[in-house]
Amino acid sequence: MTTIPFIEPNLRYFSSIDKIDEHTNFYDELNWNFNDFLSNKFKYLYVVGEPGNGKSRLMQEIAIKRNKTLYIDIKRLQGMSIPDYFNNKRKYIFKEEVQSESISKNGFYFKDGFSLENSEDVLICLDAIDEISSEHLSVFREHLQQLQIDYNKCSIILSGRTHNIKNLQDILPDKWEVVLVEKFQLFQVRDILKQQIDGIADSRINELLTSTSKDSFNPFVFHENILQTPRYLMLTLDLLKAKENKHIEKLSQYELFELFIKQKLRKDNEKLKEKIDTSFLFKFLGLLALIMDIKQTNEITKNDFTIILDDVQSDLKQFIFNKITPDDFFDLLF
């Protein structure tokens, strides 16, 4: 599958987390850009935004472009402190032309020769506080507090959703500035489609923007366009570049999301030694979604997943686990 180049999201700076609540005009001029992350103009910085707005890709690109930077996906810490985690990974050597996909897979990144030292030149990027499990959250809070003491000269960027960041306010006494990652404006979506897809006609773009704004169940109701969310725009660009779906602009939102899910399953399935028919994975994911809906939960741990698997009586389950372990299956889906 084609790798989509990094597209800088809309970034807006605030002097504190509380200032976001006071801001009402999100159509005024943007006051932060990607190069600001590569400077030394900040000490402690929150990167906040809703799911799908591109926080993780942004954090990974900062680590790739800026020297003396350590990137860690917080959920990979599993209770370890940041220095201990780095020492455990420090012998790992990345390829010179590393991309965000390989960083996502590994959950960490630093350039060859990087040393975690208490220096003003060092930046520590801690990604996705909103994805850390509840059992590890209190430990992470303690480790983050200690990190600011032991590495008080280093700069830190912490990403997550706004309410997750606010829950850390009591342990972060120093002044933390904020950069909000926003969705694209519709004119930007149009421009990006033209830039990334060779020869795409205006009429096709218009049809795509119309279909992705319509309600899946009531074609007379229109919503905010889903392609304004960077994650969905990137997935759509992937589909368009692959040229496997010639009439993607005629699909409803529901049909497009089905394609997104199948696309991700197919992509992740390629990493397995023993391949699984993705149609089986898709059916199993639907079964899992139904169970989670019945249990009225929107998150699931590996332990919960194992319990659910034990309760499922299905030939589908037996077919899948003849080829893959439950642990690997969990990692594949999530």
mmCIF file of C-alpha atoms in Angstrom:
data_model
loop_
_atom_site.group_PDB
_atom_site.id
_atom_site.type_symbol
_atom_site.label_atom_id
_atom_site.label_comp_id
_atom_site.label_asym_id
_atom_site.label_seq_id
_atom_site.Cartn_x
_atom_site.Cartn_y
_atom_site.Cartn_z
ATOM 1 C CA MET A 1 0.000 0.000 0.000
ATOM 2 C CA THR A 2 1.235 3.494 -0.842
ATOM 3 C CA THR A 3 2.600 5.540 2.049
ATOM 4 C CA ILE A 4 0.944 8.950 2.196
ATOM 5 C CA PRO A 5 3.454 11.737 2.918
ATOM 6 C CA PHE A 6 3.015 13.749 6.098
ATOM 7 C CA ILE A 7 0.471 16.538 5.724
ATOM 8 C CA GLU A 8 0.781 19.249 8.346
ATOM 9 C CA PRO A 9 -2.445 19.544 10.362
ATOM 10 C CA ASN A 10 -4.090 22.754 11.510
ATOM 11 C CA LEU A 11 -2.322 23.839 14.708
ATOM 12 C CA ARG A 12 -3.409 26.461 17.214
ATOM 13 C CA TYR A 13 -1.369 27.652 20.212
ATOM 14 C CA PHE A 14 -2.715 28.484 23.691
ATOM 15 C CA SER A 15 -0.743 29.676 26.705
ATOM 16 C CA SER A 16 -2.529 27.179 28.998
ATOM 17 C CA ILE A 17 -5.043 24.310 28.865
ATOM 18 C CA ASP A 18 -7.776 26.504 30.378
ATOM 19 C CA LYS A 19 -7.500 28.988 27.512
ATOM 20 C CA ILE A 20 -8.959 26.419 25.091
ATOM 21 C CA ASP A 21 -12.327 26.575 26.866
ATOM 22 C CA GLU A 22 -12.343 30.357 26.480
ATOM 23 C CA HIS A 23 -11.648 30.229 22.738
ATOM 24 C CA THR A 24 -14.730 30.400 20.535
ATOM 25 C CA ASN A 25 -13.574 31.471 17.073
ATOM 26 C CA PHE A 26 -11.860 28.523 15.398
ATOM 27 C CA TYR A 27 -11.903 30.243 12.016
ATOM 28 C CA ASP A 28 -9.379 32.922 12.932
ATOM 29 C CA GLU A 29 -5.740 32.767 11.868
ATOM 30 C CA LEU A 30 -3.678 29.746 12.922
ATOM 31 C CA ASN A 31 -0.719 30.729 15.099
ATOM 32 C CA TRP A 32 1.536 27.639 15.199
ATOM 33 C CA ASN A 33 3.247 25.536 12.534
ATOM 34 C CA PHE A 34 5.266 22.334 12.395
ATOM 35 C CA ASN A 35 8.644 24.102 12.414
ATOM 36 C CA ASP A 36 7.803 25.602 15.810
ATOM 37 C CA PHE A 37 8.088 22.085 17.254
ATOM 38 C CA LEU A 38 11.653 21.878 15.941
ATOM 39 C CA SER A 39 12.704 25.037 17.781
ATOM 40 C CA ASN A 40 13.545 25.617 21.432
ATOM 41 C CA LYS A 41 10.673 28.050 21.969
ATOM 42 C CA PHE A 42 8.878 25.822 24.503
ATOM 43 C CA LYS A 43 9.721 23.831 27.637
ATOM 44 C CA TYR A 44 6.601 21.790 28.436
ATOM 45 C CA LEU A 45 3.922 21.409 25.798
ATOM 46 C CA TYR A 46 0.608 19.583 25.530
ATOM 47 C CA VAL A 47 -0.508 18.442 22.077
ATOM 48 C CA VAL A 48 -4.259 17.924 22.333
ATOM 49 C CA GLY A 49 -7.025 16.991 19.919
ATOM 50 C CA GLU A 50 -9.856 14.591 19.277
ATOM 51 C CA PRO A 51 -9.224 11.012 18.026
ATOM 52 C CA GLY A 52 -8.272 10.893 14.362
ATOM 53 C CA ASN A 53 -6.942 14.448 14.168
ATOM 54 C CA GLY A 54 -3.364 13.246 13.692
ATOM 55 C CA LYS A 55 -1.679 13.686 17.083
ATOM 56 C CA SER A 56 0.411 10.499 16.899
ATOM 57 C CA ARG A 57 1.562 11.065 13.320
ATOM 58 C CA LEU A 58 2.512 14.616 14.305
ATOM 59 C CA MET A 59 4.517 13.408 17.324
ATOM 60 C CA GLN A 60 6.302 10.798 15.198
ATOM 61 C CA GLU A 61 7.212 13.348 12.536
ATOM 62 C CA ILE A 62 8.638 15.650 15.222
ATOM 63 C CA ALA A 63 10.868 12.796 16.407
ATOM 64 C CA ILE A 64 11.980 12.053 12.839
ATOM 65 C CA LYS A 65 12.775 15.667 11.973
ATOM 66 C CA ARG A 66 14.236 16.938 15.254
ATOM 67 C CA ASN A 67 17.618 15.832 16.641
ATOM 68 C CA LYS A 68 18.072 14.508 20.189
ATOM 69 C CA THR A 69 14.450 13.449 20.484
ATOM 70 C CA LEU A 70 12.956 10.387 22.179
ATOM 71 C CA TYR A 71 9.457 9.257 21.124
ATOM 72 C CA ILE A 72 7.493 6.787 23.264
ATOM 73 C CA ASP A 73 3.949 5.469 22.826
ATOM 74 C CA ILE A 74 2.874 5.702 26.488
ATOM 75 C CA LYS A 75 0.828 2.502 26.531
ATOM 76 C CA ARG A 76 3.977 0.523 25.667
ATOM 77 C CA LEU A 77 5.574 1.523 28.986
ATOM 78 C CA GLN A 78 3.433 -1.032 30.841
ATOM 79 C CA GLY A 79 4.357 0.473 34.215
ATOM 80 C CA MET A 80 8.038 1.120 33.433
ATOM 81 C CA SER A 81 9.617 4.533 33.975
ATOM 82 C CA ILE A 82 10.705 6.481 30.883
ATOM 83 C CA PRO A 83 14.480 6.141 31.620
ATOM 84 C CA ASP A 84 14.139 2.393 32.317
ATOM 85 C CA TYR A 85 12.158 1.886 29.111
ATOM 86 C CA PHE A 86 14.769 3.764 27.082
ATOM 87 C CA ASN A 87 17.630 1.770 28.636
ATOM 88 C CA ASN A 88 15.773 -1.398 27.687
ATOM 89 C CA LYS A 89 15.534 -0.241 24.045
ATOM 90 C CA ARG A 90 18.737 1.762 23.614
ATOM 91 C CA LYS A 91 20.548 -0.913 21.569
ATOM 92 C CA TYR A 92 17.811 -0.900 18.922
ATOM 93 C CA ILE A 93 18.956 0.675 15.643
ATOM 94 C CA PHE A 94 16.395 2.086 13.216
ATOM 95 C CA LYS A 95 16.881 2.203 9.485
ATOM 96 C CA GLU A 96 18.056 5.587 8.259
ATOM 97 C CA GLU A 97 14.892 6.223 6.224
ATOM 98 C CA VAL A 98 12.472 5.447 9.052
ATOM 99 C CA GLN A 99 8.769 6.192 8.510
ATOM 100 C CA SER A 100 5.896 6.769 10.913
ATOM 101 C CA GLU A 101 4.475 3.281 10.245
ATOM 102 C CA SER A 102 7.583 1.560 11.627
ATOM 103 C CA ILE A 103 7.539 3.893 14.648
ATOM 104 C CA SER A 104 3.896 2.968 15.310
ATOM 105 C CA LYS A 105 4.774 -0.708 15.104
ATOM 106 C CA ASN A 106 7.714 -0.407 17.539
ATOM 107 C CA GLY A 107 6.111 2.122 19.864
ATOM 108 C CA PHE A 108 9.313 4.131 20.289
ATOM 109 C CA TYR A 109 11.925 6.010 18.268
ATOM 110 C CA PHE A 110 15.258 7.772 18.667
ATOM 111 C CA LYS A 111 18.070 8.480 16.250
ATOM 112 C CA ASP A 112 21.257 6.425 16.290
ATOM 113 C CA GLY A 113 23.588 7.757 18.986
ATOM 114 C CA PHE A 114 20.819 9.356 21.060
ATOM 115 C CA SER A 115 21.481 9.550 24.789
ATOM 116 C CA LEU A 116 18.822 10.369 27.385
ATOM 117 C CA GLU A 117 20.681 13.016 29.335
ATOM 118 C CA ASN A 118 19.557 16.034 31.341
ATOM 119 C CA SER A 119 20.180 18.615 28.635
ATOM 120 C CA GLU A 120 18.278 21.557 27.144
ATOM 121 C CA ASP A 121 18.820 19.998 23.698
ATOM 122 C CA VAL A 122 16.849 16.840 24.560
ATOM 123 C CA LEU A 123 13.138 16.561 23.739
ATOM 124 C CA ILE A 124 10.964 13.747 25.135
ATOM 125 C CA CYS A 125 7.732 13.055 23.199
ATOM 126 C CA LEU A 126 5.215 11.028 25.216
ATOM 127 C CA ASP A 127 2.341 10.032 22.963
ATOM 128 C CA ALA A 128 -1.302 9.146 23.674
ATOM 129 C CA ILE A 129 -1.958 9.515 27.396
ATOM 130 C CA ASP A 130 -5.605 8.778 26.524
ATOM 131 C CA GLU A 131 -4.707 5.212 25.489
ATOM 132 C CA ILE A 132 -2.940 4.170 28.694
ATOM 133 C CA SER A 133 -4.790 1.523 30.722
ATOM 134 C CA SER A 134 -6.356 2.547 34.028
ATOM 135 C CA GLU A 135 -4.139 0.061 35.887
ATOM 136 C CA HIS A 136 -0.987 1.873 34.704
ATOM 137 C CA LEU A 137 -2.239 5.472 34.889
ATOM 138 C CA SER A 138 -1.339 6.176 38.529
ATOM 139 C CA VAL A 139 2.172 4.757 38.030
ATOM 140 C CA PHE A 140 2.648 6.857 34.904
ATOM 141 C CA ARG A 141 1.597 9.964 36.816
ATOM 142 C CA GLU A 142 4.322 9.270 39.393
ATOM 143 C CA HIS A 143 6.927 8.589 36.706
ATOM 144 C CA LEU A 144 6.031 11.765 34.801
ATOM 145 C CA GLN A 145 6.368 13.816 37.955
ATOM 146 C CA GLN A 146 9.772 12.258 38.693
ATOM 147 C CA LEU A 147 10.885 12.777 35.091
ATOM 148 C CA GLN A 148 10.432 16.534 35.456
ATOM 149 C CA ILE A 149 12.621 16.478 38.558
ATOM 150 C CA ASP A 150 15.423 14.226 37.283
ATOM 151 C CA TYR A 151 15.455 15.700 33.763
ATOM 152 C CA ASN A 152 14.521 19.275 34.583
ATOM 153 C CA LYS A 153 16.533 20.708 31.681
ATOM 154 C CA CYS A 154 14.788 18.578 29.035
ATOM 155 C CA SER A 155 11.731 19.674 27.072
ATOM 156 C CA ILE A 156 8.650 17.429 27.116
ATOM 157 C CA ILE A 157 5.677 17.102 24.757
ATOM 158 C CA LEU A 158 2.695 15.114 26.028
ATOM 159 C CA SER A 159 -0.196 14.249 23.697
ATOM 160 C CA GLY A 160 -3.760 13.202 24.403
ATOM 161 C CA ARG A 161 -7.358 14.341 24.504
ATOM 162 C CA THR A 162 -8.088 17.553 26.385
ATOM 163 C CA HIS A 163 -9.909 15.949 29.320
ATOM 164 C CA ASN A 164 -7.121 13.375 29.820
ATOM 165 C CA ILE A 165 -4.553 16.145 30.010
ATOM 166 C CA LYS A 166 -6.658 18.090 32.518
ATOM 167 C CA ASN A 167 -6.611 15.059 34.823
ATOM 168 C CA LEU A 168 -2.826 15.494 35.129
ATOM 169 C CA GLN A 169 -2.952 19.141 36.161
ATOM 170 C CA ASP A 170 -2.461 18.418 39.860
ATOM 171 C CA ILE A 171 0.912 16.718 39.307
ATOM 172 C CA LEU A 172 2.257 19.156 36.718
ATOM 173 C CA PRO A 173 3.030 22.322 38.670
ATOM 174 C CA ASP A 174 5.147 23.928 35.974
ATOM 175 C CA LYS A 175 3.611 25.993 33.229
ATOM 176 C CA TRP A 176 2.538 23.804 30.320
ATOM 177 C CA GLU A 177 1.647 25.466 27.036
ATOM 178 C CA VAL A 178 -0.809 23.891 24.599
ATOM 179 C CA VAL A 179 -1.062 23.217 20.872
ATOM 180 C CA LEU A 180 -4.481 22.120 19.654
ATOM 181 C CA VAL A 181 -4.615 19.833 16.583
ATOM 182 C CA GLU A 182 -7.742 20.711 14.611
ATOM 183 C CA LYS A 183 -9.620 19.130 11.737
ATOM 184 C CA PHE A 184 -9.080 20.295 8.175
ATOM 185 C CA GLN A 185 -11.337 22.896 6.622
ATOM 186 C CA LEU A 186 -13.301 21.704 3.595
ATOM 187 C CA PHE A 187 -11.257 23.791 1.150
ATOM 188 C CA GLN A 188 -8.098 22.129 2.528
ATOM 189 C CA VAL A 189 -9.578 18.666 1.927
ATOM 190 C CA ARG A 190 -10.255 19.652 -1.671
ATOM 191 C CA ASP A 191 -6.693 20.988 -2.103
ATOM 192 C CA ILE A 192 -5.129 17.863 -0.552
ATOM 193 C CA LEU A 193 -7.125 15.563 -2.845
ATOM 194 C CA LYS A 194 -5.902 17.535 -5.868
ATOM 195 C CA GLN A 195 -2.284 17.485 -4.669
ATOM 196 C CA GLN A 196 -2.169 13.792 -3.768
ATOM 197 C CA ILE A 197 -4.273 12.166 -6.511
ATOM 198 C CA ASP A 198 -2.901 12.746 -9.994
ATOM 199 C CA GLY A 199 -5.488 13.881 -12.503
ATOM 200 C CA ILE A 200 -8.511 13.667 -10.206
ATOM 201 C CA ALA A 201 -11.403 15.589 -11.748
ATOM 202 C CA ASP A 202 -13.214 18.377 -9.907
ATOM 203 C CA SER A 203 -16.502 16.578 -10.555
ATOM 204 C CA ARG A 204 -15.196 13.462 -8.802
ATOM 205 C CA ILE A 205 -14.003 15.515 -5.824
ATOM 206 C CA ASN A 206 -17.418 17.208 -5.611
ATOM 207 C CA GLU A 207 -19.192 13.842 -5.668
ATOM 208 C CA LEU A 208 -16.840 12.441 -3.004
ATOM 209 C CA LEU A 209 -17.342 15.448 -0.718
ATOM 210 C CA THR A 210 -21.106 15.157 -1.107
ATOM 211 C CA SER A 211 -21.259 11.423 -0.354
ATOM 212 C CA THR A 212 -19.002 11.754 2.696
ATOM 213 C CA SER A 213 -21.233 14.474 4.158
ATOM 214 C CA LYS A 214 -24.528 12.606 3.789
ATOM 215 C CA ASP A 215 -26.085 10.644 6.629
ATOM 216 C CA SER A 216 -25.801 6.903 5.865
ATOM 217 C CA PHE A 217 -29.448 6.274 6.749
ATOM 218 C CA ASN A 218 -31.057 9.534 5.625
ATOM 219 C CA PRO A 219 -29.624 10.956 2.379
ATOM 220 C CA PHE A 220 -31.410 14.268 2.990
ATOM 221 C CA VAL A 221 -29.427 14.913 6.193
ATOM 222 C CA PHE A 222 -25.872 16.310 5.945
ATOM 223 C CA HIS A 223 -23.177 16.284 8.635
ATOM 224 C CA GLU A 224 -19.664 17.656 8.981
ATOM 225 C CA ASN A 225 -17.625 15.931 6.288
ATOM 226 C CA ILE A 226 -15.755 12.892 7.631
ATOM 227 C CA LEU A 227 -12.796 13.690 5.355
ATOM 228 C CA GLN A 228 -12.116 16.768 7.478
ATOM 229 C CA THR A 229 -10.794 14.293 10.071
ATOM 230 C CA PRO A 230 -7.154 13.663 9.004
ATOM 231 C CA ARG A 231 -7.243 9.917 9.751
ATOM 232 C CA TYR A 232 -10.204 9.324 7.426
ATOM 233 C CA LEU A 233 -8.752 11.557 4.749
ATOM 234 C CA MET A 234 -5.480 9.577 4.822
ATOM 235 C CA LEU A 235 -7.366 6.271 4.582
ATOM 236 C CA THR A 236 -9.363 7.614 1.642
ATOM 237 C CA LEU A 237 -6.185 8.753 -0.104
ATOM 238 C CA ASP A 238 -4.793 5.235 0.395
ATOM 239 C CA LEU A 239 -7.865 3.754 -1.272
ATOM 240 C CA LEU A 240 -7.751 6.225 -4.157
ATOM 241 C CA LYS A 241 -4.045 5.661 -4.783
ATOM 242 C CA ALA A 242 -4.489 1.884 -4.710
ATOM 243 C CA LYS A 243 -7.091 2.230 -7.509
ATOM 244 C CA GLU A 244 -8.848 -0.893 -6.242
ATOM 245 C CA ASN A 245 -12.107 0.960 -5.619
ATOM 246 C CA LYS A 246 -12.931 2.807 -8.812
ATOM 247 C CA HIS A 247 -16.207 4.277 -7.578
ATOM 248 C CA ILE A 248 -15.320 5.236 -4.014
ATOM 249 C CA GLU A 249 -17.116 8.570 -4.448
ATOM 250 C CA LYS A 250 -20.433 6.721 -4.798
ATOM 251 C CA LEU A 251 -20.152 4.966 -1.421
ATOM 252 C CA SER A 252 -22.107 6.005 1.654
ATOM 253 C CA GLN A 253 -20.309 6.883 4.893
ATOM 254 C CA TYR A 254 -21.235 3.447 6.265
ATOM 255 C CA GLU A 255 -19.807 1.655 3.206
ATOM 256 C CA LEU A 256 -16.656 3.770 3.334
ATOM 257 C CA PHE A 257 -16.069 2.921 7.006
ATOM 258 C CA GLU A 258 -16.442 -0.764 6.137
ATOM 259 C CA LEU A 259 -13.671 -0.301 3.582
ATOM 260 C CA PHE A 260 -11.498 1.481 6.159
ATOM 261 C CA ILE A 261 -11.822 -1.440 8.593
ATOM 262 C CA LYS A 262 -11.127 -4.062 5.925
ATOM 263 C CA GLN A 263 -8.185 -2.008 4.695
ATOM 264 C CA LYS A 264 -6.622 -1.929 8.179
ATOM 265 C CA LEU A 265 -7.234 -5.645 8.760
ATOM 266 C CA ARG A 266 -5.679 -6.498 5.398
ATOM 267 C CA LYS A 267 -2.684 -4.272 6.098
ATOM 268 C CA ASP A 268 -2.055 -5.715 9.572
ATOM 269 C CA ASN A 269 -2.702 -9.266 8.368
ATOM 270 C CA GLU A 270 0.207 -8.919 5.927
ATOM 271 C CA LYS A 271 2.580 -8.773 8.914
ATOM 272 C CA LEU A 272 1.580 -12.271 10.096
ATOM 273 C CA LYS A 273 3.509 -15.372 9.106
ATOM 274 C CA GLU A 274 0.271 -17.357 8.814
ATOM 275 C CA LYS A 275 -2.246 -15.304 6.832
ATOM 276 C CA ILE A 276 -5.962 -15.227 7.683
ATOM 277 C CA ASP A 277 -8.792 -14.498 5.264
ATOM 278 C CA THR A 278 -9.714 -10.909 6.181
ATOM 279 C CA SER A 279 -13.411 -11.636 5.627
ATOM 280 C CA PHE A 280 -13.227 -13.916 8.683
ATOM 281 C CA LEU A 281 -11.487 -11.184 10.672
ATOM 282 C CA PHE A 282 -14.169 -8.695 9.646
ATOM 283 C CA LYS A 283 -16.951 -11.032 10.796
ATOM 284 C CA PHE A 284 -15.186 -11.625 14.101
ATOM 285 C CA LEU A 285 -14.747 -7.885 14.618
ATOM 286 C CA GLY A 286 -18.477 -7.418 14.047
ATOM 287 C CA LEU A 287 -19.198 -10.130 16.623
ATOM 288 C CA LEU A 288 -16.862 -8.448 19.100
ATOM 289 C CA ALA A 289 -18.509 -5.045 18.486
ATOM 290 C CA LEU A 290 -21.916 -6.578 19.217
ATOM 291 C CA ILE A 291 -20.664 -8.086 22.497
ATOM 292 C CA MET A 292 -19.098 -4.781 23.545
ATOM 293 C CA ASP A 293 -22.360 -2.987 22.715
ATOM 294 C CA ILE A 294 -24.322 -5.443 24.874
ATOM 295 C CA LYS A 295 -21.836 -4.968 27.713
ATOM 296 C CA GLN A 296 -22.082 -1.173 27.162
ATOM 297 C CA THR A 297 -18.340 -0.598 27.021
ATOM 298 C CA ASN A 298 -16.183 1.237 24.489
ATOM 299 C CA GLU A 299 -12.810 -0.049 25.648
ATOM 300 C CA ILE A 300 -11.388 -3.496 26.165
ATOM 301 C CA THR A 301 -8.231 -4.828 27.822
ATOM 302 C CA LYS A 302 -6.348 -7.939 26.753
ATOM 303 C CA ASN A 303 -7.707 -9.766 29.825
ATOM 304 C CA ASP A 304 -11.298 -8.764 28.978
ATOM 305 C CA PHE A 305 -10.699 -9.887 25.405
ATOM 306 C CA THR A 306 -9.550 -13.327 26.589
ATOM 307 C CA ILE A 307 -12.672 -13.711 28.744
ATOM 308 C CA ILE A 308 -14.911 -12.760 25.820
ATOM 309 C CA LEU A 309 -13.123 -15.293 23.602
ATOM 310 C CA ASP A 310 -13.802 -18.014 26.151
ATOM 311 C CA ASP A 311 -17.519 -17.170 26.025
ATOM 312 C CA VAL A 312 -17.720 -17.193 22.243
ATOM 313 C CA GLN A 313 -18.903 -20.496 20.821
ATOM 314 C CA SER A 314 -18.184 -20.262 17.135
ATOM 315 C CA ASP A 315 -16.607 -22.224 14.307
ATOM 316 C CA LEU A 316 -15.197 -18.864 13.265
ATOM 317 C CA LYS A 317 -13.150 -18.695 16.478
ATOM 318 C CA GLN A 318 -11.795 -22.203 15.959
ATOM 319 C CA PHE A 319 -10.835 -21.397 12.375
ATOM 320 C CA ILE A 320 -8.916 -18.279 13.389
ATOM 321 C CA PHE A 321 -7.083 -19.786 16.351
ATOM 322 C CA ASN A 322 -5.839 -22.713 14.316
ATOM 323 C CA LYS A 323 -3.678 -20.067 12.638
ATOM 324 C CA ILE A 324 -2.903 -17.445 15.317
ATOM 325 C CA THR A 325 -2.635 -17.104 19.111
ATOM 326 C CA PRO A 326 -5.210 -15.015 21.040
ATOM 327 C CA ASP A 327 -2.453 -12.536 22.010
ATOM 328 C CA ASP A 328 -1.439 -11.995 18.387
ATOM 329 C CA PHE A 329 -5.099 -11.733 17.381
ATOM 330 C CA PHE A 330 -5.667 -8.986 19.976
ATOM 331 C CA ASP A 331 -2.651 -7.053 18.668
ATOM 332 C CA LEU A 332 -3.906 -7.505 15.101
ATOM 333 C CA LEU A 333 -7.331 -6.042 15.873
ATOM 334 C CA PHE A 334 -6.269 -3.279 18.233
#
